């Protein structure tokens, strides 16, 4: 891995075995990082091509589309390699389309038009439409319509909400339009897909009766296995007092999105023993958040790493020196971040604190000082996390008055201003290498913390801090160089390997304490 940058970024050279693993999993996060040529057809494809995966002995891997063409391969007409993000000739076009797809999936066109999204992406509306049509073959409105209909179908099947509320919660601006589009696409009326029993909500041992009655429960699917307890333990160690709470096998937090405020409570439906919900989480969401339901669900999928391919990741890591760890924790996830700026604030403060507990206490004090209070019905959830605008307005002096170190306060206010000014984006629509460069070169964030922010906020699966002393010891290495060489065998899922190593360290400490007590 490059020494100057602890991230594996777009354009880096991947060994053939790494490319093969990414190809077999069809992980979209590696689209544009490499191309595969098929010797039997003389065609080259992107790693996300929907065509059947070829036999290993018929593959050749290339860093660029140009290299594949020089070798005599022609581009696939199905996946269109010229549109791959990051390396194609129309690089700006494909990166634009990728960002647009992520934002549309999060509800960017619900209540606003394509022109508004185009302004956010700093392009013309015509250019955005053309780019998206070339990349995914649909218009922005058609793509948004698909997301709305799928969400509406889920709400019709899993909740007892009135059809009118479902129409608006799914992003439609009128009931007439919802009924018309639903009938046109599905050849059914919305009421025809209703099921008799709504999904059960959160049990009352966490939420009081009044608050529980305000929650709507929705299932969110994942691929088994899922190391739920390990993920909750990590989120518990990172919870912001007043904003987040991990208790009784559930994660809860306050949420403010697009002017809507409420709470979400997440539990693993597998614990209920119901076969129908065995590979699902149950998200209980305040009805006040229903107008922002689409972005809420998109953020939850990132936070809990629900799009991971655990069988593929586990099988690879097990054959790359982590077999015992994988056996202990099958389906280990690497969480993303519900809010990118919130995680950046947390990472910066904890990095200079004497302990994680002290750092999280400082984050909680900032949240109480600058976040809005909210009544939730859950003891321990009392405040909304302060957004970038509030921290930018607070300024360095007010942060220092709360005990935040001067250099961290300056960096945090700088990042907050950049997020508000849209010169820094801390979500998966941003480019990992560009974001890393902005954080380190423009805002003065250390490489280790910047890597952590990019890994979690942008949800990049191959991030790995090779200079982390704890990871060097956990891997049984003597230097960062030796760890870097070993990490090559874990690619393209180094972030998962890092999490296994971190948990091995915690297990070793726990075992040592137990022996000491005896």
Coordinates of C-alpha atoms in Angstrom, one line a residue:
X1 CA 0.0 0.0 0.0
X2 CA 1.2 3.5 -0.6
X3 CA 3.0 5.0 2.3
X4 CA 1.9 8.5 1.8
X5 CA -1.8 7.7 1.9
X6 CA -3.2 5.0 4.1
X7 CA -6.3 4.7 1.9
X8 CA -6.6 2.4 -1.1
X9 CA -7.8 5.0 -3.6
X10 CA -9.1 4.9 -7.1
X11 CA -6.4 4.3 -9.7
X12 CA -4.3 2.1 -7.4
X13 CA -2.9 -1.1 -8.9
X14 CA -4.5 -4.2 -7.6
X15 CA -3.0 -7.7 -7.8
X16 CA -4.9 -10.3 -9.9
X17 CA -6.1 -12.3 -6.9
X18 CA -7.5 -9.1 -5.3
X19 CA -9.3 -8.2 -8.6
X20 CA -10.7 -11.8 -8.8
X21 CA -12.2 -11.5 -5.3
X22 CA -13.8 -8.1 -6.0
X23 CA -15.1 -9.4 -9.4
X24 CA -16.8 -12.4 -7.9
X25 CA -18.5 -10.3 -5.2
X26 CA -19.5 -7.6 -7.8
X27 CA -18.8 -5.0 -5.2
X28 CA -19.8 -1.7 -6.8
X29 CA -17.3 0.2 -4.7
X30 CA -14.5 -1.1 -6.9
X31 CA -16.1 0.0 -10.2
X32 CA -13.5 1.8 -12.2
X33 CA -10.6 0.6 -10.0
X34 CA -9.8 -2.1 -12.6
X35 CA -11.2 -3.8 -15.7
X36 CA -11.4 -7.4 -16.7
X37 CA -10.7 -8.8 -20.2
X38 CA -12.2 -12.1 -21.3
X39 CA -9.9 -14.1 -23.6
X40 CA -12.7 -16.2 -25.1
X41 CA -14.6 -13.2 -26.4
X42 CA -12.0 -10.5 -26.6
X43 CA -14.3 -8.2 -24.6
X44 CA -13.4 -6.3 -21.5
X45 CA -15.9 -5.3 -18.7
X46 CA -16.3 -3.4 -15.5
X47 CA -16.3 -5.5 -12.3
X48 CA -20.0 -4.8 -11.8
X49 CA -21.0 -6.2 -15.3
X50 CA -24.3 -8.2 -15.0
X51 CA -23.0 -10.9 -17.4
X52 CA -22.1 -14.3 -16.0
X53 CA -18.7 -14.3 -14.3
X54 CA -16.1 -16.1 -16.6
X55 CA -13.8 -18.9 -15.7
X56 CA -10.7 -17.7 -13.9
X57 CA -8.3 -18.9 -16.6
X58 CA -10.1 -16.7 -19.2
X59 CA -9.6 -13.4 -17.3
X60 CA -7.0 -10.7 -17.6
X61 CA -7.0 -7.6 -15.4
X62 CA -6.1 -4.1 -16.5
X63 CA -5.6 -0.9 -14.6
X64 CA -7.3 1.2 -17.3
X65 CA -9.7 0.8 -20.2
X66 CA -7.0 2.1 -22.5
X67 CA -4.6 -0.7 -21.4
X68 CA -7.3 -3.3 -22.2
X69 CA -7.9 -1.8 -25.7
X70 CA -4.2 -1.7 -26.5
X71 CA -4.2 -5.5 -25.6
X72 CA -6.8 -6.1 -28.3
X73 CA -10.0 -6.2 -26.2
X74 CA -13.2 -4.3 -27.2
X75 CA -15.6 -2.7 -24.6
X76 CA -18.7 -4.6 -23.4
X77 CA -22.0 -3.2 -24.7
X78 CA -23.8 -4.2 -21.5
X79 CA -21.7 -2.5 -18.7
X80 CA -20.1 0.1 -21.0
X81 CA -16.5 0.4 -19.5
X82 CA -16.2 3.9 -20.9
X83 CA -18.6 5.1 -18.1
X84 CA -16.8 3.5 -15.2
X85 CA -16.1 6.0 -12.5
X86 CA -12.6 7.3 -11.8
X87 CA -10.6 6.2 -14.8
X88 CA -12.7 6.6 -17.9
X89 CA -12.2 9.3 -20.5
X90 CA -15.6 10.8 -19.4
X91 CA -14.4 10.6 -15.8
X92 CA -16.3 13.8 -14.7
X93 CA -19.5 12.4 -16.2
X94 CA -19.4 9.0 -14.5
X95 CA -18.4 10.5 -11.1
X96 CA -21.3 13.0 -11.4
X97 CA -23.7 10.1 -12.2
X98 CA -22.5 8.1 -9.2
X99 CA -23.0 11.0 -6.9
X100 CA -26.5 11.7 -8.3
X101 CA -27.5 8.0 -7.9
X102 CA -26.5 8.0 -4.3
X103 CA -28.3 11.2 -3.6
X104 CA -31.5 10.2 -5.4
X105 CA -31.5 6.9 -3.5
X106 CA -31.5 9.1 -0.3
X107 CA -34.5 11.1 -1.5
X108 CA -32.8 14.1 -3.1
X109 CA -35.7 14.5 -5.6
X110 CA -38.5 14.2 -3.0
X111 CA -40.1 17.6 -2.8
X112 CA -37.6 19.2 -5.2
X113 CA -36.7 19.1 -8.9
X114 CA -33.8 17.9 -11.0
X115 CA -32.7 21.5 -11.3
X116 CA -32.1 21.8 -7.5
X117 CA -30.0 18.6 -7.5
X118 CA -28.1 19.9 -10.5
X119 CA -27.2 23.1 -8.6
X120 CA -26.1 21.1 -5.6
X121 CA -23.7 19.1 -7.9
X122 CA -22.6 22.3 -9.7
X123 CA -23.7 21.3 -13.2
X124 CA -26.5 22.2 -15.6
X125 CA -29.8 20.3 -15.4
X126 CA -29.3 19.1 -19.0
X127 CA -25.8 17.8 -18.2
X128 CA -27.1 15.9 -15.2
X129 CA -29.9 14.2 -17.1
X130 CA -27.6 13.2 -20.0
X131 CA -24.9 11.9 -17.6
X132 CA -27.4 9.8 -15.6
X133 CA -29.0 8.4 -18.8
X134 CA -25.6 7.3 -20.1
X135 CA -24.5 5.7 -16.8
X136 CA -27.6 3.8 -15.7
X137 CA -29.9 4.1 -18.7
X138 CA -32.7 6.0 -16.9
X139 CA -33.7 9.6 -16.3
X140 CA -33.3 11.1 -12.8
X141 CA -37.1 11.2 -12.4
X142 CA -37.5 7.6 -13.4
X143 CA -34.9 6.5 -10.9
X144 CA -36.5 8.5 -8.1
X145 CA -39.9 7.0 -9.0
X146 CA -38.5 3.5 -8.7
X147 CA -37.1 4.2 -5.2
X148 CA -40.5 5.8 -4.2
X149 CA -42.5 2.9 -5.4
X150 CA -40.3 0.3 -3.7
X151 CA -40.6 2.2 -0.4
X152 CA -44.3 2.6 -0.7
X153 CA -44.7 -1.2 -1.4
X154 CA -42.7 -1.9 1.8
X155 CA -44.8 0.5 3.9
X156 CA -48.1 -1.0 2.5
X157 CA -47.0 -4.5 3.4
X158 CA -45.5 -3.8 6.8
X159 CA -47.4 -1.0 8.4
X160 CA -51.0 0.1 9.1
X161 CA -50.4 3.6 7.9
X162 CA -53.1 5.2 5.8
X163 CA -52.4 5.1 2.1
X164 CA -52.3 8.9 2.0
X165 CA -49.5 9.0 4.6
X166 CA -47.7 6.3 2.7
X167 CA -47.8 8.2 -0.5
X168 CA -46.2 11.3 1.1
X169 CA -43.8 9.3 3.2
X170 CA -42.5 7.7 0.0
X171 CA -41.8 11.0 -1.7
X172 CA -44.9 11.5 -3.8
X173 CA -46.4 15.0 -3.8
X174 CA -50.0 13.9 -4.4
X175 CA -52.2 10.9 -3.7
X176 CA -53.6 11.0 -7.2
X177 CA -50.1 10.7 -8.7
X178 CA -49.1 7.9 -6.3
X179 CA -52.2 5.8 -7.2
X180 CA -51.6 6.4 -10.9
X181 CA -47.9 5.5 -11.0
X182 CA -48.5 2.5 -8.7
X183 CA -51.2 1.1 -10.9
X184 CA -49.2 1.8 -14.0
X185 CA -46.0 0.0 -12.8
X186 CA -47.4 -2.8 -10.7
X187 CA -50.8 -3.4 -12.3
X188 CA -52.3 -3.3 -8.8
X189 CA -53.9 -0.8 -6.6
X190 CA -52.0 0.2 -3.4
X191 CA -54.6 -1.4 -1.2
X192 CA -54.2 -4.8 -3.0
X193 CA -50.7 -5.3 -1.5
X194 CA -51.7 -4.7 2.1
X195 CA -51.1 -7.6 4.5
X196 CA -53.3 -8.2 7.5
X197 CA -50.7 -7.9 10.3
X198 CA -48.4 -4.9 10.6
X199 CA -44.8 -5.5 11.7
X200 CA -44.4 -5.5 15.5
X201 CA -42.8 -2.4 16.9
X202 CA -40.2 -1.9 19.6
X203 CA -40.9 -3.5 23.0
X204 CA -41.8 -1.2 25.9
X205 CA -38.7 -1.9 28.0
X206 CA -36.9 0.9 26.2
X207 CA -39.6 3.3 25.1
X208 CA -42.6 4.4 27.2
X209 CA -46.1 3.6 26.0
X210 CA -46.8 7.1 24.7
X211 CA -43.6 7.2 22.6
X212 CA -44.0 3.6 21.4
X213 CA -47.5 4.4 20.0
X214 CA -45.9 7.1 17.8
X215 CA -43.4 4.7 16.2
X216 CA -43.7 3.0 12.8
X217 CA -41.8 -0.3 12.4
X218 CA -40.1 -1.2 9.1
X219 CA -37.9 -4.2 8.2
X220 CA -34.5 -3.7 6.7
X221 CA -32.9 -6.7 5.1
X222 CA -29.3 -7.9 5.4
X223 CA -27.2 -10.8 4.2
X224 CA -26.5 -13.4 7.0
X225 CA -24.4 -14.1 9.0
X226 CA -24.4 -10.9 11.0
X227 CA -22.2 -10.3 14.1
X228 CA -24.9 -8.1 15.7
X229 CA -23.4 -8.1 19.2
X230 CA -20.0 -7.1 18.0
X231 CA -21.5 -4.2 16.0
X232 CA -23.5 -3.1 19.0
X233 CA -20.5 -3.2 21.2
X234 CA -18.7 -0.9 18.9
X235 CA -21.6 1.5 18.6
X236 CA -21.9 1.5 22.4
X237 CA -18.3 2.5 22.8
X238 CA -18.9 5.4 20.4
X239 CA -22.4 6.6 21.6
X240 CA -22.8 10.3 22.2
X241 CA -24.6 10.9 25.5
X242 CA -28.0 12.5 25.0
X243 CA -28.0 11.7 21.2
X244 CA -27.4 7.9 21.0
X245 CA -28.2 5.0 23.3
X246 CA -27.3 1.3 23.0
X247 CA -29.3 -0.8 25.5
X248 CA -30.9 -4.2 25.8
X249 CA -29.7 -5.3 22.3
X250 CA -31.0 -2.2 20.6
X251 CA -29.6 1.0 19.1
X252 CA -31.6 4.3 19.5
X253 CA -30.8 7.9 18.5
X254 CA -32.3 11.3 17.9
X255 CA -32.6 12.4 14.3
X256 CA -33.1 15.8 12.6
X257 CA -33.4 15.7 8.8
X258 CA -34.8 18.2 6.4
X259 CA -36.7 20.0 9.2
X260 CA -38.2 16.9 10.7
X261 CA -37.3 15.6 14.2
X262 CA -37.8 12.4 16.0
X263 CA -36.1 9.1 17.1
X264 CA -35.2 5.8 15.6
X265 CA -34.8 2.5 17.4
X266 CA -33.1 -0.5 15.7
X267 CA -33.2 -4.1 16.8
X268 CA -32.2 -7.4 15.2
X269 CA -35.4 -9.2 14.2
X270 CA -33.5 -12.5 14.2
X271 CA -33.8 -12.5 18.1
X272 CA -37.6 -12.9 17.7
X273 CA -37.2 -16.4 16.2
X274 CA -39.6 -15.6 13.4
X275 CA -38.3 -17.2 10.2
X276 CA -39.9 -14.5 8.0
X277 CA -37.7 -11.8 9.7
X278 CA -34.6 -13.9 10.4
X279 CA -32.3 -11.7 8.2
X280 CA -33.8 -8.4 8.9
X281 CA -33.4 -5.5 11.3
X282 CA -36.5 -3.8 12.6
X283 CA -36.4 0.0 12.4
X284 CA -38.9 1.8 14.6
X285 CA -39.2 5.4 13.4
X286 CA -41.1 8.4 14.7
X287 CA -44.1 9.3 12.6
X288 CA -42.7 12.9 12.5
X289 CA -39.8 11.5 10.5
X290 CA -41.9 9.8 7.8
X291 CA -41.5 12.7 5.3
X292 CA -37.7 12.1 5.6
X293 CA -38.0 8.3 5.7
X294 CA -36.0 7.6 2.5
X295 CA -32.8 9.4 3.6
X296 CA -33.2 7.9 7.1
X297 CA -33.3 4.3 5.7
X298 CA -30.3 5.0 3.4
X299 CA -28.3 6.2 6.4
X300 CA -29.2 3.2 8.4
X301 CA -28.1 0.8 5.7
X302 CA -24.7 2.6 5.8
X303 CA -24.5 2.8 9.6
X304 CA -25.1 -1.0 10.0
X305 CA -23.1 -2.0 6.9
X306 CA -26.2 -3.9 5.6
X307 CA -25.0 -4.1 2.0
X308 CA -21.9 -6.1 2.9
X309 CA -21.3 -9.6 1.4
X310 CA -20.2 -11.4 4.7
X311 CA -19.7 -14.9 3.2
X312 CA -17.4 -13.5 0.5
X313 CA -15.5 -11.3 3.0
X314 CA -15.2 -14.0 5.7
X315 CA -14.1 -16.7 3.2
X316 CA -11.3 -14.5 2.0
X317 CA -10.1 -13.3 5.4
X318 CA -10.2 -16.9 6.7
X319 CA -7.8 -18.0 4.0
X320 CA -5.5 -14.9 4.6
X321 CA -4.4 -15.5 8.2
X322 CA -7.6 -14.6 10.2
X323 CA -9.4 -17.9 10.3
X324 CA -9.7 -18.1 14.1
X325 CA -11.0 -14.6 14.3
X326 CA -13.6 -15.2 11.5
X327 CA -14.7 -18.4 13.2
X328 CA -15.3 -16.4 16.5
X329 CA -17.2 -13.6 14.7
X330 CA -18.8 -14.7 11.4
X331 CA -20.4 -11.8 9.6
X332 CA -18.5 -9.0 11.3
X333 CA -19.5 -5.6 10.0
X334 CA -17.6 -2.3 9.7
X335 CA -20.2 0.4 10.5
X336 CA -20.5 3.6 8.5
X337 CA -21.7 6.9 10.0
X338 CA -25.3 8.1 10.3
X339 CA -24.0 11.6 10.0
X340 CA -20.6 12.3 8.5
X341 CA -19.9 15.6 10.2
X342 CA -21.0 14.2 13.6
X343 CA -18.5 11.3 13.2
X344 CA -15.8 13.7 12.2
X345 CA -16.4 15.8 15.3
X346 CA -16.3 12.7 17.4
X347 CA -13.1 11.4 15.8
X348 CA -11.2 14.6 16.3
X349 CA -12.1 15.0 19.9
X350 CA -11.4 11.4 20.9
X351 CA -8.0 11.4 19.1
X352 CA -6.5 13.9 21.6
X353 CA -8.3 12.7 24.7
X354 CA -6.6 10.7 27.4
X355 CA -9.2 7.9 26.8
X356 CA -12.1 7.2 24.6
X357 CA -14.5 7.7 27.5
X358 CA -13.0 11.1 28.2
X359 CA -13.3 12.0 24.5
X360 CA -16.9 10.9 24.3
X361 CA -17.8 12.9 27.4
X362 CA -16.4 16.0 25.7
X363 CA -18.4 15.3 22.6
X364 CA -21.5 14.9 24.7
X365 CA -20.9 18.2 26.4
X366 CA -20.6 19.9 23.0
X367 CA -23.8 18.2 21.9
X368 CA -25.7 19.5 25.0
X369 CA -24.3 23.0 24.6
X370 CA -25.1 23.5 20.9
X371 CA -27.7 20.8 20.0
X372 CA -31.4 21.4 20.2
X373 CA -33.3 19.7 23.1
X374 CA -35.9 17.2 22.2
X375 CA -38.6 15.2 24.1
X376 CA -38.3 11.5 23.1
X377 CA -39.9 9.3 25.7
X378 CA -36.6 7.5 26.1
X379 CA -34.5 8.2 29.1
X380 CA -31.0 9.2 27.9
X381 CA -32.1 10.7 24.5
X382 CA -32.6 14.3 25.2
X383 CA -30.8 16.3 22.5
X384 CA -30.2 16.5 18.7
X385 CA -26.6 16.4 17.5
X386 CA -25.4 19.9 16.5
X387 CA -25.0 20.1 12.8
X388 CA -22.1 21.8 10.9
X389 CA -23.9 25.2 10.8
X390 CA -24.2 25.3 14.6
X391 CA -20.6 24.4 15.2
X392 CA -19.4 27.0 12.6
X393 CA -21.6 29.6 14.2
X394 CA -20.3 28.7 17.7
X395 CA -16.7 29.4 16.7
X396 CA -13.4 28.5 18.3
X397 CA -13.8 30.5 21.4
X398 CA -17.0 28.9 22.6
X399 CA -15.7 25.4 21.8
X400 CA -12.5 26.2 23.9
X401 CA -14.7 27.3 26.8
X402 CA -16.2 23.8 26.8
X403 CA -12.7 22.3 27.2
X404 CA -12.0 21.5 23.5
X405 CA -8.3 21.9 22.7
X406 CA -7.5 25.0 20.7
X407 CA -6.0 23.1 17.7
X408 CA -9.0 20.7 17.6
X409 CA -11.5 23.6 17.9
X410 CA -9.9 25.4 14.9
X411 CA -9.9 22.2 12.8
X412 CA -13.5 21.4 13.7
X413 CA -14.7 24.9 12.9
X414 CA -12.8 24.8 9.6
X415 CA -14.4 21.5 8.6
X416 CA -17.9 22.8 9.7
X417 CA -17.5 25.8 7.4
X418 CA -16.4 23.7 4.5
X419 CA -19.4 21.3 5.0
X420 CA -21.8 24.3 5.1
X421 CA -20.2 25.8 2.1
X422 CA -20.4 22.5 0.2
X423 CA -16.6 22.4 -0.5
X424 CA -16.4 19.3 1.6
X425 CA -18.8 16.4 1.5
X426 CA -18.7 13.7 4.1
X427 CA -21.0 11.0 2.7
X428 CA -20.5 8.1 0.2
X429 CA -21.2 10.3 -2.8
X430 CA -17.8 11.9 -2.3
X431 CA -14.5 10.5 -3.7
X432 CA -12.3 8.9 -1.0
X433 CA -8.9 10.1 -2.2
X434 CA -10.1 13.7 -2.8
X435 CA -11.8 13.9 0.6
X436 CA -8.7 12.5 2.3
X437 CA -6.5 15.1 0.6
X438 CA -8.9 17.9 1.6
X439 CA -9.0 16.8 5.3
X440 CA -5.2 16.5 5.6
X441 CA -3.9 19.3 3.3
X442 CA -6.5 22.0 3.7
X443 CA -8.0 21.4 7.2
X444 CA -4.9 20.0 9.0
X445 CA -6.3 16.7 10.1
X446 CA -3.8 14.0 10.8
X447 CA -3.5 11.1 8.3
X448 CA -4.8 8.5 10.8
X449 CA -7.9 10.5 11.8
X450 CA -8.6 11.5 8.2
X451 CA -8.4 7.9 7.2
X452 CA -10.9 7.0 10.0
X453 CA -13.3 9.8 8.9
X454 CA -13.1 8.7 5.2
X455 CA -13.5 5.0 6.1
X456 CA -16.6 5.6 8.1
X457 CA -18.3 8.7 6.6
X458 CA -17.6 7.5 3.0
X459 CA -17.9 3.8 3.9
X460 CA -14.7 2.7 2.1
X461 CA -14.1 -1.1 2.6
X462 CA -10.3 -1.2 2.0
X463 CA -9.2 1.5 4.4
X464 CA -6.4 0.4 6.7
X465 CA -4.1 2.5 9.0
X466 CA -0.8 0.7 8.5
X467 CA 1.0 3.0 11.0
X468 CA -1.4 2.2 13.9
X469 CA 0.8 0.8 16.7
X470 CA -2.0 -1.3 18.2
X471 CA -2.8 -3.0 14.8
X472 CA 1.0 -3.6 14.3
X473 CA 1.1 -5.5 17.6
X474 CA -2.2 -7.3 17.0
X475 CA -1.0 -8.6 13.7
X476 CA 2.2 -9.8 15.2
X477 CA 4.3 -7.5 13.1
X478 CA 7.3 -5.5 14.1
X479 CA 6.9 -2.5 11.8
X480 CA 4.4 -0.6 9.6
X481 CA 6.2 -1.9 6.6
X482 CA 5.7 -5.5 7.6
X483 CA 2.0 -4.8 8.4
X484 CA 1.6 -3.2 5.0
X485 CA 2.9 -6.3 3.3
X486 CA 0.6 -8.5 5.3
X487 CA -2.4 -6.3 4.6
X488 CA -1.9 -6.9 0.9
X489 CA -3.4 -10.4 1.5
X490 CA -6.6 -8.9 3.0
X491 CA -7.4 -6.6 0.1
X492 CA -9.9 -5.5 -1.0
X493 CA -11.5 -5.8 2.5
X494 CA -8.7 -4.4 4.7
X495 CA -11.2 -2.4 6.9
X496 CA -12.8 -5.7 8.0
X497 CA -9.4 -7.2 8.7
X498 CA -8.6 -4.1 10.9
X499 CA -11.8 -4.6 12.8
X500 CA -10.9 -8.2 13.5
X501 CA -7.5 -7.2 14.8
X502 CA -9.0 -4.6 17.0
X503 CA -11.4 -7.1 18.5
X504 CA -8.6 -9.6 19.0
X505 CA -6.7 -7.0 21.1
X506 CA -9.8 -6.4 23.3
X507 CA -10.3 -10.1 23.7
X508 CA -6.7 -10.5 24.8
X509 CA -7.0 -7.7 27.4
X510 CA -10.3 -9.2 28.7
X511 CA -8.7 -12.6 29.0
X512 CA -5.7 -11.2 30.8
X513 CA -7.9 -9.3 33.3
X514 CA -9.9 -12.5 34.0
X515 CA -6.7 -14.4 34.7
X516 CA -5.5 -11.7 37.0
X517 CA -8.6 -11.8 39.1
X518 CA -8.2 -15.6 39.5

